[in-house]
mmCIF file of C-alpha atoms in Angstrom:
data_model
loop_
_atom_site.group_PDB
_atom_site.id
_atom_site.type_symbol
_atom_site.label_atom_id
_atom_site.label_comp_id
_atom_site.label_asym_id
_atom_site.label_seq_id
_atom_site.Cartn_x
_atom_site.Cartn_y
_atom_site.Cartn_z
ATOM 1 C CA MET A 18 27.007 -13.312 -38.748
ATOM 2 C CA ASP A 19 26.898 -12.606 -35.000
ATOM 3 C CA ASP A 20 26.129 -15.978 -33.380
ATOM 4 C CA LYS A 21 24.903 -14.576 -30.014
ATOM 5 C CA SER A 22 21.447 -14.950 -28.867
ATOM 6 C CA ASN A 23 19.568 -11.559 -27.980
ATOM 7 C CA PHE A 24 19.036 -13.004 -24.382
ATOM 8 C CA GLU A 25 23.272 -12.587 -24.474
ATOM 9 C CA LYS A 26 23.446 -9.820 -25.914
ATOM 10 C CA ALA A 27 21.204 -8.141 -23.084
ATOM 11 C CA PHE A 28 23.997 -8.738 -20.557
ATOM 12 C CA ASP A 29 26.396 -7.165 -22.935
ATOM 13 C CA ARG A 30 27.306 -3.708 -22.553
ATOM 14 C CA ASN A 31 27.874 -2.162 -26.032
ATOM 15 C CA MET A 32 27.718 -5.229 -27.862
ATOM 16 C CA SER A 33 31.307 -5.556 -27.390
ATOM 17 C CA GLY A 34 31.220 -8.889 -25.242
ATOM 18 C CA GLU A 35 32.123 -7.441 -22.120
ATOM 19 C CA LYS A 36 29.734 -8.585 -19.755
ATOM 20 C CA ARG A 37 27.593 -6.675 -17.078
ATOM 21 C CA ASN A 38 24.874 -7.119 -14.790
ATOM 22 C CA LEU A 39 21.257 -5.994 -16.232
ATOM 23 C CA ARG A 40 20.100 -3.368 -13.859
ATOM 24 C CA VAL A 41 16.634 -2.389 -13.071
ATOM 25 C CA TRP A 42 14.958 -0.276 -11.386
ATOM 26 C CA LEU A 43 11.182 -0.281 -8.985
ATOM 27 C CA ILE A 44 9.140 2.409 -9.054
ATOM 28 C CA ASN A 45 6.669 2.168 -6.334
ATOM 29 C CA PRO A 46 2.704 2.387 -7.962
ATOM 30 C CA PRO A 47 1.059 5.685 -6.394
ATOM 31 C CA LEU A 48 0.000 5.642 -3.252
ATOM 32 C CA GLU A 49 -4.208 6.591 -3.192
ATOM 33 C CA ASN A 50 -3.161 8.407 0.046
ATOM 34 C CA PRO A 51 0.109 9.224 0.810
ATOM 35 C CA TRP A 52 -0.541 11.111 3.642
ATOM 36 C CA ARG A 53 -3.009 8.943 6.078
ATOM 37 C CA THR A 54 -1.977 7.721 8.694
ATOM 38 C CA GLN A 55 -2.229 5.729 11.456
ATOM 39 C CA GLY A 56 -5.319 6.670 13.017
ATOM 40 C CA ASP A 57 -7.437 6.857 9.767
ATOM 41 C CA TYR A 58 -5.853 3.040 9.079
ATOM 42 C CA ARG A 59 -6.977 1.887 12.181
ATOM 43 C CA LEU A 60 -10.369 3.807 11.334
ATOM 44 C CA GLU A 61 -11.038 1.761 8.058
ATOM 45 C CA GLN A 62 -10.227 -1.630 9.423
ATOM 46 C CA LYS A 63 -12.901 -0.961 12.151
ATOM 47 C CA ARG A 64 -14.849 0.173 9.073
ATOM 48 C CA GLU A 65 -13.838 -2.575 6.906
ATOM 49 C CA THR A 66 -15.298 -5.505 10.062
ATOM 50 C CA ILE A 67 -18.269 -3.772 10.865
ATOM 51 C CA ARG A 68 -19.028 -4.104 7.117
ATOM 52 C CA PHE A 69 -18.363 -8.074 7.423
ATOM 53 C CA TRP A 70 -20.263 -8.530 10.798
ATOM 54 C CA ILE A 71 -23.310 -6.695 8.970
ATOM 55 C CA THR A 72 -22.032 -9.268 5.914
ATOM 56 C CA ILE A 73 -22.566 -11.962 8.397
ATOM 57 C CA THR A 74 -25.600 -11.346 9.791
ATOM 58 C CA ALA A 75 -27.488 -10.402 6.972
ATOM 59 C CA LEU A 76 -26.034 -14.086 5.526
ATOM 60 C CA ALA A 77 -27.191 -15.799 8.593
ATOM 61 C CA ILE A 78 -30.667 -14.071 9.000
ATOM 62 C CA SER A 79 -31.349 -15.062 5.042
ATOM 63 C CA ILE A 80 -30.741 -18.457 5.760
ATOM 64 C CA ILE A 81 -32.874 -18.468 8.579
ATOM 65 C CA SER A 82 -35.639 -17.219 6.675
ATOM 66 C CA VAL A 83 -35.337 -19.594 3.451
ATOM 67 C CA SER A 84 -35.142 -22.737 5.789
ATOM 68 C CA LEU A 85 -38.383 -21.523 7.529
ATOM 69 C CA THR A 86 -40.328 -20.619 3.687
ATOM 70 C CA ALA A 87 -38.843 -24.006 2.883
ATOM 71 C CA PHE A 88 -40.635 -25.627 6.048
ATOM 72 C CA ILE A 89 -43.780 -23.763 5.970
ATOM 73 C CA ALA A 90 -43.951 -24.414 2.074
ATOM 74 C CA ILE A 91 -43.662 -28.724 2.497
ATOM 75 C CA SER A 92 -45.844 -28.283 5.839
ATOM 76 C CA LYS A 93 -48.927 -26.487 3.720
ATOM 77 C CA ILE A 94 -47.956 -29.336 0.684
ATOM 78 C CA GLN A 95 -48.143 -31.879 3.230
ATOM 79 C CA GLY A 96 -51.743 -30.624 5.022
ATOM 80 C CA ILE A 97 -53.530 -30.446 1.902
#
């Protein structure tokens, strides 16, 4: 019976006992658009920046709106 572990067998050439390196080939993942230019990249970054600032502005307006609504509600409750 062979006393080698499976790990050792992975580095064994033809199970003969001669050691060699384990070879691994890396394959690049497919790109969604391999022909994208630097101008396309910059345009995309500009769009994302604009979206970010629109989101921040909407968040600020929302916080102000909630604060004013709470202030009006509290002032009405205290006035009654």
